XYZ file of C-alpha atoms in Angstrom:
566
model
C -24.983 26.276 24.246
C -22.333 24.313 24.037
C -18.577 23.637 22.467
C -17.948 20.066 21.627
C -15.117 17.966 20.015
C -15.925 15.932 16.716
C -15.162 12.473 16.061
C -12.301 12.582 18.705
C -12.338 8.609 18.027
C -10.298 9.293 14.826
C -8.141 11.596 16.700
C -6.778 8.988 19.360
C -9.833 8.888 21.872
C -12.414 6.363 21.260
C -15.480 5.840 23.654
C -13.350 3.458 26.132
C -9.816 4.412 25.790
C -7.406 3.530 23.262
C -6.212 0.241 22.711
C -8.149 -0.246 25.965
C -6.305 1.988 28.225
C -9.616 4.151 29.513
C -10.031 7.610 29.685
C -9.492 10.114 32.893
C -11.364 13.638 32.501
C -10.780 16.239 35.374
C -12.720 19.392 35.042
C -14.138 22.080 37.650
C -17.612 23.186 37.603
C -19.782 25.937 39.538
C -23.840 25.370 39.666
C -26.220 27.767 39.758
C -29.869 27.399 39.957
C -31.874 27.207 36.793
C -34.020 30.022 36.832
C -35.835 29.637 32.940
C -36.726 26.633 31.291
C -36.409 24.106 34.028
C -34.723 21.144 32.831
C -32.167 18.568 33.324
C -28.320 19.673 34.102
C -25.648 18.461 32.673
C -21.968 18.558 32.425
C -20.375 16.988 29.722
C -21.235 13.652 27.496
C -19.268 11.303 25.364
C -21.804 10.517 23.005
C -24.495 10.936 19.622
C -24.556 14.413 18.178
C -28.179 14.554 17.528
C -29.439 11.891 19.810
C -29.006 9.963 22.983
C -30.312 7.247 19.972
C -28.591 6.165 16.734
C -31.474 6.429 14.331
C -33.973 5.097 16.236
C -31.874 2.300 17.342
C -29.245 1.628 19.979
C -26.994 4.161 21.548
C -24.247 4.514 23.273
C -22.546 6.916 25.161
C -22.268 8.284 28.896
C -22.747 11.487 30.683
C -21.977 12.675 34.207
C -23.742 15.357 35.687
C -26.550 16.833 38.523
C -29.712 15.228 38.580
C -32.882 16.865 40.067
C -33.940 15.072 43.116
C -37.385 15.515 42.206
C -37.383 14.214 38.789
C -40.556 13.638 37.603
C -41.321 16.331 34.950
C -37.855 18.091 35.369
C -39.590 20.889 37.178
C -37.305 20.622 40.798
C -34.169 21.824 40.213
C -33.269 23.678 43.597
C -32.404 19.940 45.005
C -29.664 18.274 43.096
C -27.706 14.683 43.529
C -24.729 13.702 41.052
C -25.551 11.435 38.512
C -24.016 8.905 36.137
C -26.044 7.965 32.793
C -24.403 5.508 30.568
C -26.300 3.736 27.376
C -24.324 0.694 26.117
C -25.963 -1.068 22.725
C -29.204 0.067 24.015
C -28.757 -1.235 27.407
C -29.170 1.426 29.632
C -26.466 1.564 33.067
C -27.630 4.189 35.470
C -25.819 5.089 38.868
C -27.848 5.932 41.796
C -26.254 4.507 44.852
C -27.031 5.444 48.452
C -29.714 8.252 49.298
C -30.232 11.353 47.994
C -28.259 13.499 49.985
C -25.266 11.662 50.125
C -24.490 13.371 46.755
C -26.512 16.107 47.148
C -24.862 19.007 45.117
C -24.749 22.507 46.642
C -25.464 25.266 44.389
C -22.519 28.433 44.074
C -19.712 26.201 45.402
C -16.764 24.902 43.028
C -16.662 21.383 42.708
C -13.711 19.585 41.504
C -14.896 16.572 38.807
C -12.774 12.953 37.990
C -14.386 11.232 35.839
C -12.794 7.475 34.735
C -13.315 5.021 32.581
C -12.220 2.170 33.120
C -12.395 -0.720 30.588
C -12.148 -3.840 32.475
C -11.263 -6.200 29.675
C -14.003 -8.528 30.113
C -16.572 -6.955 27.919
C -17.170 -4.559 30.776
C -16.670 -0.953 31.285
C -16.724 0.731 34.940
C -17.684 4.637 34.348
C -16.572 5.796 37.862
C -17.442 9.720 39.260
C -15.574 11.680 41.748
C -18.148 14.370 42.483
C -15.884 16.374 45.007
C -12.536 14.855 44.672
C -10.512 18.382 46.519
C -12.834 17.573 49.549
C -13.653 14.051 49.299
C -11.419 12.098 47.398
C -11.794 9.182 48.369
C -16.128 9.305 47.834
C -17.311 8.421 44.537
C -20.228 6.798 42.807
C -19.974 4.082 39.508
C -21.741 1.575 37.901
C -20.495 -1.090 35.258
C -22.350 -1.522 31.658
C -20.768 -3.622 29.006
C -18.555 -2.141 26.503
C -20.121 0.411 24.135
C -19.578 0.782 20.674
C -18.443 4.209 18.972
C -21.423 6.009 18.197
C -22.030 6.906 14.722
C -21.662 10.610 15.265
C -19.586 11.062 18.032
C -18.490 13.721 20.393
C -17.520 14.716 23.548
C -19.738 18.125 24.670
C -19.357 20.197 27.454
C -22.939 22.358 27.963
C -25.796 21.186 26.192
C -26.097 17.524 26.232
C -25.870 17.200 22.586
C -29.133 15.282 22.317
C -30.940 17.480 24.161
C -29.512 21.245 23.451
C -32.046 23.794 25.400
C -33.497 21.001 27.892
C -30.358 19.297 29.757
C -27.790 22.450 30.053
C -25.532 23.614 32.251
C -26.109 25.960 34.535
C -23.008 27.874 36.167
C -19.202 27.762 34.735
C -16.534 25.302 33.978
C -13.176 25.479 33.973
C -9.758 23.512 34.738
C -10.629 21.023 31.797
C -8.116 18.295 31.203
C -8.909 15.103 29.393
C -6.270 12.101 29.100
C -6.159 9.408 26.883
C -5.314 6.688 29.301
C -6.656 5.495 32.821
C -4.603 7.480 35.635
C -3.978 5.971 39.209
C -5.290 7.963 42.095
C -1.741 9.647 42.465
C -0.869 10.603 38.916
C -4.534 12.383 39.268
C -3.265 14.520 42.472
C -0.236 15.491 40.608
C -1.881 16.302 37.407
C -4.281 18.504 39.384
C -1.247 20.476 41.347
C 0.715 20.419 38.186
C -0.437 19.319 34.284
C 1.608 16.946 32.858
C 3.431 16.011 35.949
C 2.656 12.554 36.341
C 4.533 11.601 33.353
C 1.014 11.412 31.146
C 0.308 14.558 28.341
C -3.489 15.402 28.194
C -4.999 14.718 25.050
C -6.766 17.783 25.766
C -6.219 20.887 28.296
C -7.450 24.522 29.065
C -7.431 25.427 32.479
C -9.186 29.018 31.854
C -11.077 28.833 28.777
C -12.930 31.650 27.579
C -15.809 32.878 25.548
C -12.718 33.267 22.927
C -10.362 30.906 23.424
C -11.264 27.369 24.269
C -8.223 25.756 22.452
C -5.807 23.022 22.879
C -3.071 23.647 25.572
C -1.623 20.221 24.997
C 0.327 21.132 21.727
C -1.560 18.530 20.152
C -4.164 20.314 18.156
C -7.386 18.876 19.293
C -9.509 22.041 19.141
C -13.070 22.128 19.998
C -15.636 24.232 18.764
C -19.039 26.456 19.588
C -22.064 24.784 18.423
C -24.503 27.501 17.305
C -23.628 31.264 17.483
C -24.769 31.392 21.411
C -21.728 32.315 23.480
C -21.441 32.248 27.217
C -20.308 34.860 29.427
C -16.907 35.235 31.206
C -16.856 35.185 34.625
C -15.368 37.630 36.383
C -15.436 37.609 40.414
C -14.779 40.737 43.027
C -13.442 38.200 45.684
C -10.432 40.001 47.856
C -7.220 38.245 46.650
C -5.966 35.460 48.495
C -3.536 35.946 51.555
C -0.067 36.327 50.286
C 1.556 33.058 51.522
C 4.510 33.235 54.218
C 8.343 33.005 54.173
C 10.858 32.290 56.200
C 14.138 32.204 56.054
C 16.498 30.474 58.929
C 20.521 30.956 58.981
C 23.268 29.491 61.474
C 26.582 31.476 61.757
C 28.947 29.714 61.487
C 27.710 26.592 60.073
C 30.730 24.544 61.477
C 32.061 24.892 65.526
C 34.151 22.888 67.780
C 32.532 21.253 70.950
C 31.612 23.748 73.443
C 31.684 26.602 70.644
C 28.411 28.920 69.710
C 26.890 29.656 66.524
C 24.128 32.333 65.652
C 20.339 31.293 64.559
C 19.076 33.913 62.694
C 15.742 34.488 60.575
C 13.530 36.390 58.877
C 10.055 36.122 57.607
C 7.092 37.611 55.962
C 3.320 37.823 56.115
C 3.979 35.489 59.021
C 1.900 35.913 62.218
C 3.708 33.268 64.191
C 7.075 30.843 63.795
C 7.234 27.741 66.178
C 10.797 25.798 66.526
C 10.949 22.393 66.111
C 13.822 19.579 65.782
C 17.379 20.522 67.646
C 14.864 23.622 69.594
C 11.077 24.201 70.371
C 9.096 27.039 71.995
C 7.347 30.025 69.823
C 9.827 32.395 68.475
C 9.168 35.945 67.626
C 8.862 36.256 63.358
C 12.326 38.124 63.129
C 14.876 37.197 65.265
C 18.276 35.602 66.770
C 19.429 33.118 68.916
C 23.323 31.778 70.327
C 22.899 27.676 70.583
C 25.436 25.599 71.440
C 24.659 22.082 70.505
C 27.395 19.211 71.425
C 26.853 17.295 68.100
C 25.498 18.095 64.576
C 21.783 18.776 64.984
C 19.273 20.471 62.726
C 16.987 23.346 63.687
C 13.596 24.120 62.144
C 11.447 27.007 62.425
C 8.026 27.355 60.839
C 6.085 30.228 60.348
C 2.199 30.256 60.118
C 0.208 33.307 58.683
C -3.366 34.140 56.877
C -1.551 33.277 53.856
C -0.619 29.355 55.058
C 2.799 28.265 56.473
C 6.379 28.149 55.698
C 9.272 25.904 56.690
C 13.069 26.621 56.847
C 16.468 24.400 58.610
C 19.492 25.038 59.557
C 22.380 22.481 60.067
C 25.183 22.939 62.551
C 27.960 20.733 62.149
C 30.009 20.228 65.050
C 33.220 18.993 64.968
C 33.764 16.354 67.480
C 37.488 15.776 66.112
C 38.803 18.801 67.383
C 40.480 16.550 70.093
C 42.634 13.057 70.903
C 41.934 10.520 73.133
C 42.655 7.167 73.903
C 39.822 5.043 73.064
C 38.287 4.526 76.542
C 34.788 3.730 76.600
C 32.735 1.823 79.309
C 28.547 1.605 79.118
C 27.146 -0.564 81.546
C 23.539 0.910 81.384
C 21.875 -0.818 84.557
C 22.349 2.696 86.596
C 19.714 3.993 84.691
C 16.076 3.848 84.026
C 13.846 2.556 81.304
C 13.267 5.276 78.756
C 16.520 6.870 79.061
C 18.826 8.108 76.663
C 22.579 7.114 78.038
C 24.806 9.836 77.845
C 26.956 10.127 74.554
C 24.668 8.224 72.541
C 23.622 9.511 69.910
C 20.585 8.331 67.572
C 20.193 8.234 64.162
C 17.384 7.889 61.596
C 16.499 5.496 59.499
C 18.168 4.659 55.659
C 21.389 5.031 57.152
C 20.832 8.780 57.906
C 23.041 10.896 59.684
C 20.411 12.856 60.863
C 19.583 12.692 65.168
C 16.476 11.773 65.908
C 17.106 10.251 69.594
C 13.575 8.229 69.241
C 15.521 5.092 67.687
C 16.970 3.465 70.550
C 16.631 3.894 74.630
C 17.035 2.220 77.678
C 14.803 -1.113 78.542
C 14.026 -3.336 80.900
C 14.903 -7.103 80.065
C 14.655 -9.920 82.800
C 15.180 -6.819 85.490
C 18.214 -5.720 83.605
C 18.307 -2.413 82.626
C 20.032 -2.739 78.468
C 20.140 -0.731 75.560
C 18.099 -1.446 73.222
C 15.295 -0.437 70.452
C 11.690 -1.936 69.846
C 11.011 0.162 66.863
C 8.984 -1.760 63.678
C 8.540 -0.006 60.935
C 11.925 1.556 60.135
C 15.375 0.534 58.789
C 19.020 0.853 59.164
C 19.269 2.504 62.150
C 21.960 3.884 64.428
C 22.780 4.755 67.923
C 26.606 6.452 67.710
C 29.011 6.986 70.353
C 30.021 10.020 70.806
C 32.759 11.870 72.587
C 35.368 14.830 71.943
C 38.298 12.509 70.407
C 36.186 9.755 69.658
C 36.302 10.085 66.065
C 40.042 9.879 65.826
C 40.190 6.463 67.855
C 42.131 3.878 66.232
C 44.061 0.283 66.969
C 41.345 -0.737 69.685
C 38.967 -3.757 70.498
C 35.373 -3.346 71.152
C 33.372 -5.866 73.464
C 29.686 -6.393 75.146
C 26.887 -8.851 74.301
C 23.369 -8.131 72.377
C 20.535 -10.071 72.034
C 17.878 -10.784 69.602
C 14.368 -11.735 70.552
C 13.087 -13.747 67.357
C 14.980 -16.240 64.710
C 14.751 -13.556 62.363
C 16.510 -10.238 64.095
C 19.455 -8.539 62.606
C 21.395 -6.053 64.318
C 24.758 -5.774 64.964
C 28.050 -3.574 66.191
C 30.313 -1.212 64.202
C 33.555 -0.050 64.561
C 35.786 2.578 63.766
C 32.762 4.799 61.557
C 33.345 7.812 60.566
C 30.342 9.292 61.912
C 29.203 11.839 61.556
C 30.770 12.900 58.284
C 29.667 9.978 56.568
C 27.567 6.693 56.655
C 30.998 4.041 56.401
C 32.332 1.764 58.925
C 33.014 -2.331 59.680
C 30.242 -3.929 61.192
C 30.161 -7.133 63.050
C 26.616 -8.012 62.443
C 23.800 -11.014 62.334
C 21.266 -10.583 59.393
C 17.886 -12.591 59.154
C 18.359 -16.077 60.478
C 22.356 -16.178 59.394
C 25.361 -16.166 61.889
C 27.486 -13.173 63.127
C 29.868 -12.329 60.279
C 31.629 -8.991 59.257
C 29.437 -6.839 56.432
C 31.561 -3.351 55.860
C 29.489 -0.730 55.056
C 30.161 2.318 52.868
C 31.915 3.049 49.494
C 35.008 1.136 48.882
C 34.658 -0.888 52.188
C 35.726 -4.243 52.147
C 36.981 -7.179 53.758
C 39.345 -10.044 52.416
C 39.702 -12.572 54.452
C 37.873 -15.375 57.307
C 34.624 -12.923 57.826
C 31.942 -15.111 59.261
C 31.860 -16.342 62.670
C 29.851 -19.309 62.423
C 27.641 -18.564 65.391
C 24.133 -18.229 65.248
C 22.248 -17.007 67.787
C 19.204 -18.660 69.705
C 16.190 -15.676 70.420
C 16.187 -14.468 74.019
C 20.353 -15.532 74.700
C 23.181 -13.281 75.435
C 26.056 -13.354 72.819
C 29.637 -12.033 73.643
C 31.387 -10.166 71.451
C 35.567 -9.036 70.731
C 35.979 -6.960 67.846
C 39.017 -5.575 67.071
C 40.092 -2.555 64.434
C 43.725 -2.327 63.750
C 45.420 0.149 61.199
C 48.892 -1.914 60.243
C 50.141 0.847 57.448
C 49.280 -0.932 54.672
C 45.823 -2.313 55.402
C 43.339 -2.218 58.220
C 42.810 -5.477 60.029
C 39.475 -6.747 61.539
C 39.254 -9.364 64.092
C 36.311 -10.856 65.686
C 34.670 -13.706 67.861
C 31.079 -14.425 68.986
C 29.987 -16.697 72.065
C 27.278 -17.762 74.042
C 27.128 -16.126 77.784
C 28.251 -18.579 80.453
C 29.927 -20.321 77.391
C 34.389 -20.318 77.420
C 35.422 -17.367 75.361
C 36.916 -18.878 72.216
C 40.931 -19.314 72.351
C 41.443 -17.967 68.412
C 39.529 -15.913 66.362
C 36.435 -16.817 64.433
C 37.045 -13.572 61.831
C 40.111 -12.553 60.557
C 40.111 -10.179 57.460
C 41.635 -7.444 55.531
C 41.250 -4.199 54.182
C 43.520 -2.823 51.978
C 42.129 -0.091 49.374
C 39.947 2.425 50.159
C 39.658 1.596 54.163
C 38.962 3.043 57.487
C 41.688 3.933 59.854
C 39.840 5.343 62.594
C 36.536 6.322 64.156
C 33.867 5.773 66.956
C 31.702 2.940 67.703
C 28.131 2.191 67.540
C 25.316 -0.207 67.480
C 23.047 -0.941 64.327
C 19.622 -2.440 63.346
C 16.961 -3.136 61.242
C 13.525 -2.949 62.169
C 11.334 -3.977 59.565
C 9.636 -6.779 57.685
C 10.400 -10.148 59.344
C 13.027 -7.953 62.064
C 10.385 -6.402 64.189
C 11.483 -8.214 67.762
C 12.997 -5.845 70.278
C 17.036 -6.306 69.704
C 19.582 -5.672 72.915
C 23.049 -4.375 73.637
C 24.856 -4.213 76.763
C 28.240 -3.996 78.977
C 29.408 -2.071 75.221
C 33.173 -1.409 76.506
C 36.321 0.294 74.293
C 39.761 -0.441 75.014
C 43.112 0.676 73.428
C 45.447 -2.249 71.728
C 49.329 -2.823 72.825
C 51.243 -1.506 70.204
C 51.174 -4.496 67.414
C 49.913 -7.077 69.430
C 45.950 -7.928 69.497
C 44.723 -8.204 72.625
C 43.356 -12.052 73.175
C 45.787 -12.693 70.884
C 47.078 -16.300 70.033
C 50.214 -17.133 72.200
C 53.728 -16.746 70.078
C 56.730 -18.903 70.134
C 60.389 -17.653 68.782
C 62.671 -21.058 68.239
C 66.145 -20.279 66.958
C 69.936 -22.366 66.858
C 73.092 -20.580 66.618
C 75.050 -21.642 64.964
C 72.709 -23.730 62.685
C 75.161 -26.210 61.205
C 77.920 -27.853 63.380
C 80.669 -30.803 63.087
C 80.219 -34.290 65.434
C 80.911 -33.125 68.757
C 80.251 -29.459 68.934
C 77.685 -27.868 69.899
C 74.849 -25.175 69.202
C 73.012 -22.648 71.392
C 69.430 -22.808 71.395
């Protein structure tokens, strides 16, 4: 028996693919021994109606499907291997790669089909099998034939080869059918298989559950197949227990928001969980209901995942803390050599790639250069990362200057220094920085940022040298000014500045300090920062500032012979 669809080449599938594009069929199939009329198996074929031959003459067409390991006479069919047959023009294009039992098929066990065809555009069509894809996925077989012609009857059968109806069947079930008119990539299959249609592509042809009754279109598009004969199959039914009801959890911090030193309340709840585990801002096994007082000293995000028969289940919590619940001068000194390499200096706090503000503390540390003891990070595969000061009062600093020295290690390196960030609300601040193989220059950083003005240094630094830094933040009322310079250790500290710039719209007044880096691509040499140091301004006067000269006469104009004060 068998249900097939007629001439689907004059309802937008042809042999190959339209226009080309190939063909991707994903079914499910369950094998069971023959027990009568030993013959071939089969699966499904894109080919002849009444013959693997057109009249006599050339065929064309493809099936994939068992084969009996034994196949001389057809008479072996409790040893199976999967099987590609494709007939091109007469030519014939089987598959049989590898031994035996590398493809072996196991009978009463689902196995989840992907079948492509992929039309090469040289005259050439590769008809590719993935036998198991939900437990191999990456294991197939193929073989390459040239391209076929349409048959002159054809179909596409699932059962029954259609040239052989009663010899090559299929023994078991089949289900999950989907058939797509185009060639799908290896990820638009694993979505289509968790979800039809999800990928973006409509099947020309679904039914994931067809029945004795009802093996229609799902698609919407109306390409129906039909029973062949008045045979009918039966419908499998199956007294399997149920599947484990999957877990839940749900995770709560009360309140959401404290003050430095303040508590908040972890609470959760799950179900059909036998275990929960805590992971991110805590760890240790938890009990599956419970509650918990933390106190964390900046925003930090707790996990908890429960684990039952059923599978697992994830749930966070965020606690913001509010680390301007306080004033301070800006006072800040971190000369790292008192500590050892690995460390994590005190008030430093790491965030993770993508300009997160999200801690993960793995980003930077302490390390060892030429016997110094630095800050640093030798990460190389992320991006945008951050290593924040913070303090209670430190995100209300304003009018100060910010010095130390960093280091790259190769011609390519960026990192850089920022100042008054608003961290940890949001990803802004003015950064004194050194991208690819440029010089130091400012490059603000979040929406509306900007500034107008002298904002490159000049200075480009050599890999493996120290490089001083000043930068100074200075809110005058009406704009935010930004000044910097950049020199080589051991070298005289310039007498003016090298940057000199404005912001006036949407700017920063305030905020904390930090260091910044990419770590990717071309940037993946260790960077450095050391002897980072915070200082307040005097009132309207830059520190390092230029000198100033006053020059007045009184009176201005006089007559021959008198005389002015100067």
């Amino acid at each position: 028996m068998r249900f097939e669809f007629a001439d689907p080449h004059l309802n937008g599938m042809s042999i190959a693919g339209t226009n080309g594009d190939g063909i991707t069929y994903i079914f499910r199939t369950y094998y069971r021994a023959q027990t009568a009329t030993p013959g071939y198996f089969t699966n499904f074929f894109y080919s002849d109606d009444d013959s693997w031959f057109q009249g006599g003459g050339a065929g064309n067409g493809y099936g994939f499907h068992p084969y009996p390991v034994n196949a001389s006479g057809q008479t072996d069919n409790t040893q199976l291997e999967n099987h590609i047959h494709s007939i091109a023009d007469g030519s014939d294009y089987p598959a049989n790669t590898g031994t035996w039992v590398n493809h072996q098929v196991t009978f009463l066990q689902w196995y989840l089909n992907v079948v492509q065809i992929i039309n090469n555009g040289t005259n050439a069509v590769t008809y590719r099998y993935y036998y198991d894809y939900e437990n191999n996925p990456s294991t197939y077989i193929e073989t390459t034939g040239h391209n076929p012609s349409e048959p002159i009857n054809p179909v596409i059968a699932f059962g029954d080869a259609p040239h052989a109806p009663g010899d090559e069947v299929l023994s078991g079930i089949i289900r999950d059918i989907r058939i797509y008119n185009t060639l799908l990539t290896r990820s638009e299959v694993d979505q289509e298989i968790s979800s039809v249609g999800s990928s973006g592509n409509t099947p020309w042809y679904y039914n994931l559950d067809p029945t004795p009754t009802d093996i229609s279109d799902k698609s919407g598009n109306g390409h129906n197949p039909s029973w062949i004969g008045s045979e009918r199959p039966g419908l499998y039914t199956t007294n399997e227990p149920p599947a484990p009801t999957a877990p839940t959890v749900s995770l709560t911090a009360t309140p959401g928001t404290i003050d430095t030193g303040a508590n908040s309340i972890l609470s959760w709840t799950s179900t059909n969980a036998d275990s929960c585990t805590a992971s991110g801002a805590w760890s240790g096994a938890k009990l599956t209901t419970g509650s918990e007082s933390v106190s964390p000293t900046s925003t930090s995000i707790y996990t908890l995942t429960c684990s039952g028969a059923g599978g697992s289940a994830e749930d966070s919590a965020t606690i913001q803390v509010n680390l301007g619940s306080g004033t301070s001068e800006p006072d800040m000194q971190s000369d790292f050599g008192g500590l050892s390499a690995g460390d994590d200096p005190e008030n430093w706090l790491d965030t993770a790639s993508e300009s997160s503000l999200t801690e993960d503390d793995a980003m930077f540390k302490i390390m060892n250069v030429d016997g110094e003891n630095v800050f640093g990070t030798d990460q190389t595969d992320t991006t945008n990362i951050h290593s924040h000061y913070v303090s209670i009062g430190s995100a209300n600093w304003t009018n100060y200057q910010y010095t130390g020295r960093m280091r790259t290690s190769s011609a390519s390196d960026t990192l850089g220094v920022t100042i008054f960030s608003d961290y940890p609300n949001s990803d802004s601040y003015y950064r004194l920085r050194r991208e690819d193989a440029g010089s130091f220059n400012i490059a603000p950083h979040g929406t509306g940022i900007e500034c107008l003005g002298t904002t490159d240094t000049g200075v480009t630094p050599t890999p493996g040298i120290w490089y001083r830094f000043n930068l100074q933040a200075e809110d005058m009322g009406d704009h935010t000014s930004i000044r910097a310079k950049v020199w080589q250790e051991g070298s005289t500290e310039p007498a003016t500045w090298q940057v000199n710039c404005d912001d006036t719209d949407t700017r920063r007044t305030m905020g904390t300090v930090g260091i910044w880096s990419v770590v990717s691509g071309s940037d993946v040499g260790a960077k450095y920062w050391d002897d980072l140091r915070v200082e307040p301004l005097a009132a309207g006067v830059p520190v390092n500032a230029p000198p100033m000269l006053s020059f007045s006469a009184t009176p201005e104009a006089i007559s021959i012979g008198d005389s002015s004060t100067l």
